[in-house]
Amino acid sequence: MASSSGPRRGINGGGMVAVLLLVTALAAFSGAAAADLPFSCGASSAEAAQGYAFCDTTLGPATRAADLVSRLTPAEKVAQLGDVAPGVPRLGVPAYKWWNEALHGLATSGKGLHFNAPGGVRAATSFPQVLLAAAAFDDGLWFRIGQAIGREARALFNVGQAEGLTMWSPNVNIFRDPRWGRGQETPGEDPAIASRYAAAFVRGIQGNGSSLLQTSACCKHATAYDLEDWGGVQRYSFVPRVTAQDLEDTFNPPFRSCVADGGATCVMCAYTAVNGVPSCADTGLLTGTVRGDWGLDGYVASDCDAVAIMRDAQRYAASPEDAVAVALKAGLDIDCGAYVQQHATAAIQQGKLTEQDMDRALTNLFAVRMRLGHFDGDPRSNAYGALGAADICTPEHRSLALEAAQDGIVLVKNDGGLLPLDRSAVGSAAAIGPNADDGRALIANYFGPPCESTTPLKGLQSYVTDVRFLAGCSSAACDAAATDQATALAGSADYVFLFMGLSQQQESEGKDRTSLLLPGMQQSLITAVADAAKRPVILVLLSGGPVDITFAQSNPKIGAILWAGYPGQAGGLAIARVLFGDHNPGGRLPVTWYPEEFTKVPMTDMRMRADPATGYPGRSYRFYQGKTVYKFGYGLSYSSFSRKLVSRTNTPAFSTAVLTRLRETMTGEDGRSYHVDNIGTDGCEQLKFPATVEVQNHGPMDGKHSVLMFLRWPNATDGRPSSQLIGFRSQHLKAGERANLRFDVSPCEHFSRVTEDGKKVIDRGSHFLMIDNHEMEIRFEA
């Protein structure tokens, strides 16, 4: 998603009638939000009196939308194909803004959400950046975050401060390379986590599952998008070479889950020209896969200016008209930008685009607006109509923001049980670091004004009376460090807390990192302070992407290390509660932390699997063959937990019919595997079986604990991962408490591997479920 500061283009072509309508719409939107909500088909409206079918709520959304589209003139149709859509007064159609952002709370990055209305709502709940929330490994939490954001979006709309309810969130791209500036926005490197996150967040933000949407979610950016600007290669012109195997088992699963499991009503196509074809011009992707195979019931949006870029940067289309035509014919429904609005009329006049192409797109768009209730009369009378200002920044949402931050924080080092601290034993404290008192470090990117902001310094001050603060660097870049002042302060305090890490200066949209080390002089400052302190210091890292902190990992004078991501409005309090034992940390790293030497690998090499012959190490815990700073899924607790598989049988009781089906689907000359497509939906359903894991908290503290179940094959040949996460459960346990957690295992989903041609097969023979060092063998023989 391009930010508002990204490339925008002026009017430079045909379709002048549509452009005039667009300019009129922009002028109308420039003022403050109207007190009366825009809607159509009110009881006394002209359109209702005319008996237009698009006002008939007994009809389906697509039927109603098609009727509305049939009543539009060609110029009116063209004007609807950009993210700022003007109204059609003669039909009672209200104006609309499609681009709105809600990544980890309502954001001002789009065009439709406003927090500057006099006497109106001035803030919204800012939850942790997605990567930290993902570290909780709790899809119930992700659902509740989405639900809260959706409620606040609808509430803001109801008070007249939102001009759209289509939220272009979540970002479910795979965090493939640790240098990627936008990896912080994603659920991490694992497709199983990203898929579960996608479905949970979408279900939450879109509402209660009824035909009326609370908001519309848009999963972005399909597909294989994970580079901003590296080595002179920019996202606008990057041509990633991606195998069918990697698309099927790594890059596409989160988007499939978004649509098929979450019911997302939008997918956004990326800038990337995968294997030479821009995603927004890829008929196979947009029409064949997204709408056909996955069953999208909604619309496809472009990333901002992606259609223009097809001509200007990618040179894929020879003219603006060609770019517009190829995108709409491929399955694009709306352009983020005005390029399609400017050039669609000329494309039709030149015979490159038909009115029917526009009708298809517009029907998809208006069907979503129908489902949002914009054509059902006054929206304040629908199921979400009672939501208002009092439903934003509620105590429940503030508490949820704190819970999410606490649950995501990962303890990666705790030598000698330094943490948790006894607050009564901390007479004085030194808080050192550029991220100690910077509210911007809490809210990452794609943010709006938070309800409140508790920095780490403020959180520490809520536990310790005597806290002395020194930034040490002017920013996270730390081009210069006040080392002498910092060491003097460290030597005078009972305990020293270092709040270091990254900021949006180092990693953000449009900016990738070139190093995995801490920026500037941070490492030397940390080391000097640790040497000067009376006892081992505590290092708290605020960052999105991983950092190589090998120096701190092995330094005995650095006693404890926390990774706190970008923790949202309550981040400082969450950190303090973990430090002082009011919350037992249970987060686990959702990405591999690589050493600095990994930066020798080109970001542009998209291969997931290792190639030992050339020294290519592979990517993510599933395929990487190299040293790590911390492994995926790593995280410590103040309590000791044990986990073991306790299912009574090692071989599920498959029916004779299922075994017969397996024999019939055997493929390959050596008869080693079964095609999942041939097993079929019913067969796959019959193959499912439960596995039970016993988890026990041996104390000394109550705590929430995430149990991760992996699959291991006897060998990692034929492109198999070394291991694959197939399930996770999060459970709160009191000290001494034991619980049995059920995992539903689906062999078609969990035991299959993807062949080089992108097909899923289940190999005959042994597969091993793994919980830590406990394994259960499952054999497939027919």
PDB file of N, CA, C and O in Angstrom, residues 620-668:
ATOM      1  N   SER A 620      13.600 -18.723   6.373  1.00  0.00           N
ATOM      2  CA  SER A 620      12.649 -19.076   7.425  1.00  0.00           C
ATOM      3  C   SER A 620      13.056 -20.390   8.095  1.00  0.00           C
ATOM      4  O   SER A 620      13.831 -21.175   7.545  1.00  0.00           O
ATOM      5  N   TYR A 621      12.508 -20.628   9.267  1.00  0.00           N
ATOM      6  CA  TYR A 621      12.866 -21.847  10.008  1.00  0.00           C
ATOM      7  C   TYR A 621      12.578 -23.106   9.214  1.00  0.00           C
ATOM      8  O   TYR A 621      13.182 -24.159   9.431  1.00  0.00           O
ATOM      9  N   ARG A 622      11.685 -23.040   8.259  1.00  0.00           N
ATOM     10  CA  ARG A 622      11.280 -24.224   7.500  1.00  0.00           C
ATOM     11  C   ARG A 622      12.380 -24.712   6.562  1.00  0.00           C
ATOM     12  O   ARG A 622      12.476 -25.908   6.284  1.00  0.00           O
ATOM     13  N   PHE A 623      13.210 -23.778   6.079  1.00  0.00           N
ATOM     14  CA  PHE A 623      14.191 -24.157   5.065  1.00  0.00           C
ATOM     15  C   PHE A 623      15.607 -23.649   5.340  1.00  0.00           C
ATOM     16  O   PHE A 623      16.548 -24.099   4.682  1.00  0.00           O
ATOM     17  N   TYR A 624      15.759 -22.726   6.260  1.00  0.00           N
ATOM     18  CA  TYR A 624      17.056 -22.090   6.480  1.00  0.00           C
ATOM     19  C   TYR A 624      18.065 -23.080   7.046  1.00  0.00           C
ATOM     20  O   TYR A 624      17.783 -23.805   8.003  1.00  0.00           O
ATOM     21  N   GLN A 625      19.254 -23.087   6.454  1.00  0.00           N
ATOM     22  CA  GLN A 625      20.347 -23.943   6.909  1.00  0.00           C
ATOM     23  C   GLN A 625      21.534 -23.044   7.258  1.00  0.00           C
ATOM     24  O   GLN A 625      22.433 -22.833   6.452  1.00  0.00           O
ATOM     25  N   GLY A 626      21.514 -22.519   8.432  1.00  0.00           N
ATOM     26  CA  GLY A 626      22.567 -21.613   8.851  1.00  0.00           C
ATOM     27  C   GLY A 626      22.429 -21.281  10.317  1.00  0.00           C
ATOM     28  O   GLY A 626      21.514 -21.746  11.009  1.00  0.00           O
ATOM     29  N   LYS A 627      23.328 -20.467  10.818  1.00  0.00           N
ATOM     30  CA  LYS A 627      23.314 -20.072  12.223  1.00  0.00           C
ATOM     31  C   LYS A 627      22.169 -19.091  12.484  1.00  0.00           C
ATOM     32  O   LYS A 627      21.765 -18.335  11.608  1.00  0.00           O
ATOM     33  N   THR A 628      21.677 -19.122  13.699  1.00  0.00           N
ATOM     34  CA  THR A 628      20.646 -18.170  14.110  1.00  0.00           C
ATOM     35  C   THR A 628      21.085 -17.470  15.393  1.00  0.00           C
ATOM     36  O   THR A 628      21.888 -17.995  16.160  1.00  0.00           O
ATOM     37  N   VAL A 629      20.533 -16.285  15.599  1.00  0.00           N
ATOM     38  CA  VAL A 629      20.681 -15.607  16.889  1.00  0.00           C
ATOM     39  C   VAL A 629      19.631 -16.171  17.841  1.00  0.00           C
ATOM     40  O   VAL A 629      19.930 -16.572  18.961  1.00  0.00           O
ATOM     41  N   TYR A 630      18.374 -16.198  17.371  1.00  0.00           N
ATOM     42  CA  TYR A 630      17.288 -16.871  18.088  1.00  0.00           C
ATOM     43  C   TYR A 630      16.420 -17.574  17.057  1.00  0.00           C
ATOM     44  O   TYR A 630      16.182 -17.065  15.959  1.00  0.00           O
ATOM     45  N   LYS A 631      15.924 -18.738  17.419  1.00  0.00           N
ATOM     46  CA  LYS A 631      15.111 -19.523  16.507  1.00  0.00           C
ATOM     47  C   LYS A 631      13.652 -19.065  16.540  1.00  0.00           C
ATOM     48  O   LYS A 631      13.177 -18.517  17.531  1.00  0.00           O
ATOM     49  N   PHE A 632      12.975 -19.323  15.451  1.00  0.00           N
ATOM     50  CA  PHE A 632      11.529 -19.129  15.388  1.00  0.00           C
ATOM     51  C   PHE A 632      10.859 -19.873  16.538  1.00  0.00           C
ATOM     52  O   PHE A 632      11.193 -21.017  16.849  1.00  0.00           O
ATOM     53  N   GLY A 633       9.900 -19.224  17.188  1.00  0.00           N
ATOM     54  CA  GLY A 633       9.154 -19.862  18.270  1.00  0.00           C
ATOM     55  C   GLY A 633       9.830 -19.799  19.620  1.00  0.00           C
ATOM     56  O   GLY A 633       9.284 -20.303  20.609  1.00  0.00           O
ATOM     57  N   TYR A 634      11.005 -19.153  19.688  1.00  0.00           N
ATOM     58  CA  TYR A 634      11.733 -19.095  20.952  1.00  0.00           C
ATOM     59  C   TYR A 634      11.104 -18.067  21.882  1.00  0.00           C
ATOM     60  O   TYR A 634      10.667 -17.004  21.469  1.00  0.00           O
ATOM     61  N   GLY A 635      11.083 -18.377  23.165  1.00  0.00           N
ATOM     62  CA  GLY A 635      10.597 -17.452  24.170  1.00  0.00           C
ATOM     63  C   GLY A 635      10.642 -18.091  25.544  1.00  0.00           C
ATOM     64  O   GLY A 635      10.330 -19.276  25.691  1.00  0.00           O
ATOM     65  N   LEU A 636      11.060 -17.306  26.535  1.00  0.00           N
ATOM     66  CA  LEU A 636      11.178 -17.793  27.907  1.00  0.00           C
ATOM     67  C   LEU A 636       9.992 -17.337  28.745  1.00  0.00           C
ATOM     68  O   LEU A 636       9.228 -16.459  28.351  1.00  0.00           O
ATOM     69  N   SER A 637       9.877 -17.936  29.918  1.00  0.00           N
ATOM     70  CA  SER A 637       8.816 -17.613  30.861  1.00  0.00           C
ATOM     71  C   SER A 637       9.419 -17.542  32.253  1.00  0.00           C
ATOM     72  O   SER A 637      10.535 -18.024  32.490  1.00  0.00           O
ATOM     73  N   TYR A 638       8.691 -16.941  33.184  1.00  0.00           N
ATOM     74  CA  TYR A 638       9.115 -16.970  34.584  1.00  0.00           C
ATOM     75  C   TYR A 638       8.741 -18.289  35.251  1.00  0.00           C
ATOM     76  O   TYR A 638       9.141 -18.564  36.377  1.00  0.00           O
ATOM     77  N   SER A 639       7.952 -19.092  34.560  1.00  0.00           N
ATOM     78  CA  SER A 639       7.548 -20.403  35.072  1.00  0.00           C
ATOM     79  C   SER A 639       8.162 -21.502  34.221  1.00  0.00           C
ATOM     80  O   SER A 639       8.611 -21.277  33.101  1.00  0.00           O
ATOM     81  N   SER A 640       8.134 -22.698  34.759  1.00  0.00           N
ATOM     82  CA  SER A 640       8.591 -23.868  34.029  1.00  0.00           C
ATOM     83  C   SER A 640       7.373 -24.638  33.533  1.00  0.00           C
ATOM     84  O   SER A 640       6.499 -25.000  34.334  1.00  0.00           O
ATOM     85  N   PHE A 641       7.313 -24.857  32.231  1.00  0.00           N
ATOM     86  CA  PHE A 641       6.195 -25.584  31.627  1.00  0.00           C
ATOM     87  C   PHE A 641       6.705 -26.872  30.992  1.00  0.00           C
ATOM     88  O   PHE A 641       7.812 -26.917  30.446  1.00  0.00           O
ATOM     89  N   SER A 642       5.907 -27.905  31.055  1.00  0.00           N
ATOM     90  CA  SER A 642       6.209 -29.139  30.338  1.00  0.00           C
ATOM     91  C   SER A 642       5.075 -29.435  29.376  1.00  0.00           C
ATOM     92  O   SER A 642       3.919 -29.085  29.620  1.00  0.00           O
ATOM     93  N   ARG A 643       5.422 -30.085  28.268  1.00  0.00           N
ATOM     94  CA  ARG A 643       4.449 -30.415  27.231  1.00  0.00           C
ATOM     95  C   ARG A 643       4.755 -31.816  26.712  1.00  0.00           C
ATOM     96  O   ARG A 643       5.926 -32.168  26.511  1.00  0.00           O
ATOM     97  N   LYS A 644       3.725 -32.591  26.486  1.00  0.00           N
ATOM     98  CA  LYS A 644       3.951 -33.914  25.897  1.00  0.00           C
ATOM     99  C   LYS A 644       2.690 -34.398  25.202  1.00  0.00           C
ATOM    100  O   LYS A 644       1.564 -34.049  25.582  1.00  0.00           O
ATOM    101  N   LEU A 645       2.890 -35.175  24.156  1.00  0.00           N
ATOM    102  CA  LEU A 645       1.780 -35.796  23.446  1.00  0.00           C
ATOM    103  C   LEU A 645       1.242 -36.959  24.267  1.00  0.00           C
ATOM    104  O   LEU A 645       2.014 -37.802  24.724  1.00  0.00           O
ATOM    105  N   VAL A 646      -0.073 -37.012  24.458  1.00  0.00           N
ATOM    106  CA  VAL A 646      -0.649 -38.059  25.304  1.00  0.00           C
ATOM    107  C   VAL A 646      -1.732 -38.856  24.598  1.00  0.00           C
ATOM    108  O   VAL A 646      -2.436 -39.626  25.231  1.00  0.00           O
ATOM    109  N   SER A 647      -1.902 -38.675  23.292  1.00  0.00           N
ATOM    110  CA  SER A 647      -2.893 -39.471  22.571  1.00  0.00           C
ATOM    111  C   SER A 647      -2.574 -40.945  22.732  1.00  0.00           C
ATOM    112  O   SER A 647      -1.407 -41.356  22.728  1.00  0.00           O
ATOM    113  N   ARG A 648      -3.588 -41.764  22.857  1.00  0.00           N
ATOM    114  CA  ARG A 648      -3.384 -43.173  23.202  1.00  0.00           C
ATOM    115  C   ARG A 648      -2.886 -44.015  22.037  1.00  0.00           C
ATOM    116  O   ARG A 648      -2.263 -45.040  22.236  1.00  0.00           O
ATOM    117  N   THR A 649      -3.225 -43.614  20.828  1.00  0.00           N
ATOM    118  CA  THR A 649      -2.827 -44.451  19.694  1.00  0.00           C
ATOM    119  C   THR A 649      -1.940 -43.665  18.757  1.00  0.00           C
ATOM    120  O   THR A 649      -2.105 -42.464  18.593  1.00  0.00           O
ATOM    121  N   ASN A 650      -1.010 -44.364  18.164  1.00  0.00           N
ATOM    122  CA  ASN A 650      -0.095 -43.707  17.244  1.00  0.00           C
ATOM    123  C   ASN A 650      -0.593 -43.732  15.808  1.00  0.00           C
ATOM    124  O   ASN A 650      -0.032 -43.087  14.946  1.00  0.00           O
ATOM    125  N   THR A 651      -1.629 -44.476  15.526  1.00  0.00           N
ATOM    126  CA  THR A 651      -2.132 -44.578  14.165  1.00  0.00           C
ATOM    127  C   THR A 651      -3.634 -44.331  14.155  1.00  0.00           C
ATOM    128  O   THR A 651      -4.389 -45.092  14.748  1.00  0.00           O
ATOM    129  N   PRO A 652      -4.092 -43.265  13.516  1.00  0.00           N
ATOM    130  CA  PRO A 652      -5.527 -43.017  13.436  1.00  0.00           C
ATOM    131  C   PRO A 652      -6.246 -44.175  12.745  1.00  0.00           C
ATOM    132  O   PRO A 652      -5.681 -44.839  11.871  1.00  0.00           O
ATOM    133  N   ALA A 653      -7.474 -44.387  13.125  1.00  0.00           N
ATOM    134  CA  ALA A 653      -8.259 -45.490  12.545  1.00  0.00           C
ATOM    135  C   ALA A 653      -8.958 -45.002  11.284  1.00  0.00           C
ATOM    136  O   ALA A 653     -10.083 -44.521  11.322  1.00  0.00           O
ATOM    137  N   PHE A 654      -8.271 -45.084  10.146  1.00  0.00           N
ATOM    138  CA  PHE A 654      -8.861 -44.667   8.891  1.00  0.00           C
ATOM    139  C   PHE A 654      -9.791 -45.764   8.389  1.00  0.00           C
ATOM    140  O   PHE A 654      -9.498 -46.958   8.482  1.00  0.00           O
ATOM    141  N   SER A 655     -10.903 -45.338   7.822  1.00  0.00           N
ATOM    142  CA  SER A 655     -11.886 -46.310   7.340  1.00  0.00           C
ATOM    143  C   SER A 655     -11.386 -46.997   6.073  1.00  0.00           C
ATOM    144  O   SER A 655     -10.488 -46.546   5.384  1.00  0.00           O
ATOM    145  N   THR A 656     -12.030 -48.129   5.769  1.00  0.00           N
ATOM    146  CA  THR A 656     -11.683 -48.875   4.560  1.00  0.00           C
ATOM    147  C   THR A 656     -11.911 -48.014   3.324  1.00  0.00           C
ATOM    148  O   THR A 656     -11.122 -48.038   2.374  1.00  0.00           O
ATOM    149  N   ALA A 657     -12.992 -47.218   3.339  1.00  0.00           N
ATOM    150  CA  ALA A 657     -13.288 -46.356   2.195  1.00  0.00           C
ATOM    151  C   ALA A 657     -12.182 -45.330   1.973  1.00  0.00           C
ATOM    152  O   ALA A 657     -11.793 -45.043   0.834  1.00  0.00           O
ATOM    153  N   VAL A 658     -11.659 -44.792   3.059  1.00  0.00           N
ATOM    154  CA  VAL A 658     -10.582 -43.812   2.932  1.00  0.00           C
ATOM    155  C   VAL A 658      -9.322 -44.476   2.398  1.00  0.00           C
ATOM    156  O   VAL A 658      -8.638 -43.940   1.521  1.00  0.00           O
ATOM    157  N   LEU A 659      -9.000 -45.655   2.909  1.00  0.00           N
ATOM    158  CA  LEU A 659      -7.802 -46.352   2.443  1.00  0.00           C
ATOM    159  C   LEU A 659      -7.926 -46.719   0.966  1.00  0.00           C
ATOM    160  O   LEU A 659      -6.952 -46.639   0.207  1.00  0.00           O
ATOM    161  N   THR A 660      -9.131 -47.082   0.565  1.00  0.00           N
ATOM    162  CA  THR A 660      -9.353 -47.375  -0.845  1.00  0.00           C
ATOM    163  C   THR A 660      -9.147 -46.124  -1.691  1.00  0.00           C
ATOM    164  O   THR A 660      -8.526 -46.164  -2.763  1.00  0.00           O
ATOM    165  N   ARG A 661      -9.659 -45.001  -1.208  1.00  0.00           N
ATOM    166  CA  ARG A 661      -9.473 -43.735  -1.916  1.00  0.00           C
ATOM    167  C   ARG A 661      -7.994 -43.408  -2.034  1.00  0.00           C
ATOM    168  O   ARG A 661      -7.531 -42.940  -3.075  1.00  0.00           O
ATOM    169  N   LEU A 662      -7.242 -43.644  -0.978  1.00  0.00           N
ATOM    170  CA  LEU A 662      -5.809 -43.374  -1.013  1.00  0.00           C
ATOM    171  C   LEU A 662      -5.112 -44.230  -2.074  1.00  0.00           C
ATOM    172  O   LEU A 662      -4.260 -43.757  -2.820  1.00  0.00           O
ATOM    173  N   ARG A 663      -5.478 -45.503  -2.128  1.00  0.00           N
ATOM    174  CA  ARG A 663      -4.864 -46.383  -3.125  1.00  0.00           C
ATOM    175  C   ARG A 663      -5.166 -45.875  -4.538  1.00  0.00           C
ATOM    176  O   ARG A 663      -4.318 -45.916  -5.433  1.00  0.00           O
ATOM    177  N   GLU A 664      -6.390 -45.385  -4.725  1.00  0.00           N
ATOM    178  CA  GLU A 664      -6.783 -44.917  -6.047  1.00  0.00           C
ATOM    179  C   GLU A 664      -6.065 -43.637  -6.452  1.00  0.00           C
ATOM    180  O   GLU A 664      -5.950 -43.323  -7.638  1.00  0.00           O
ATOM    181  N   THR A 665      -5.607 -42.862  -5.464  1.00  0.00           N
ATOM    182  CA  THR A 665      -4.978 -41.581  -5.780  1.00  0.00           C
ATOM    183  C   THR A 665      -3.462 -41.658  -5.809  1.00  0.00           C
ATOM    184  O   THR A 665      -2.797 -40.648  -6.004  1.00  0.00           O
ATOM    185  N   MET A 666      -2.917 -42.857  -5.604  1.00  0.00           N
ATOM    186  CA  MET A 666      -1.462 -42.995  -5.612  1.00  0.00           C
ATOM    187  C   MET A 666      -0.916 -42.549  -6.976  1.00  0.00           C
ATOM    188  O   MET A 666      -1.487 -42.814  -8.009  1.00  0.00           O
ATOM    189  N   THR A 667       0.165 -41.802  -6.921  1.00  0.00           N
ATOM    190  CA  THR A 667       0.736 -41.273  -8.153  1.00  0.00           C
ATOM    191  C   THR A 667       2.238 -41.477  -8.142  1.00  0.00           C
ATOM    192  O   THR A 667       2.831 -41.796  -7.124  1.00  0.00           O
ATOM    193  N   GLY A 668       2.855 -41.275  -9.282  1.00  0.00           N
ATOM    194  CA  GLY A 668       4.308 -41.406  -9.380  1.00  0.00           C
ATOM    195  C   GLY A 668       4.701 -42.819  -9.764  1.00  0.00           C
ATOM    196  O   GLY A 668       4.037 -43.791  -9.409  1.00  0.00           O
TER     197      GLY A 668
END
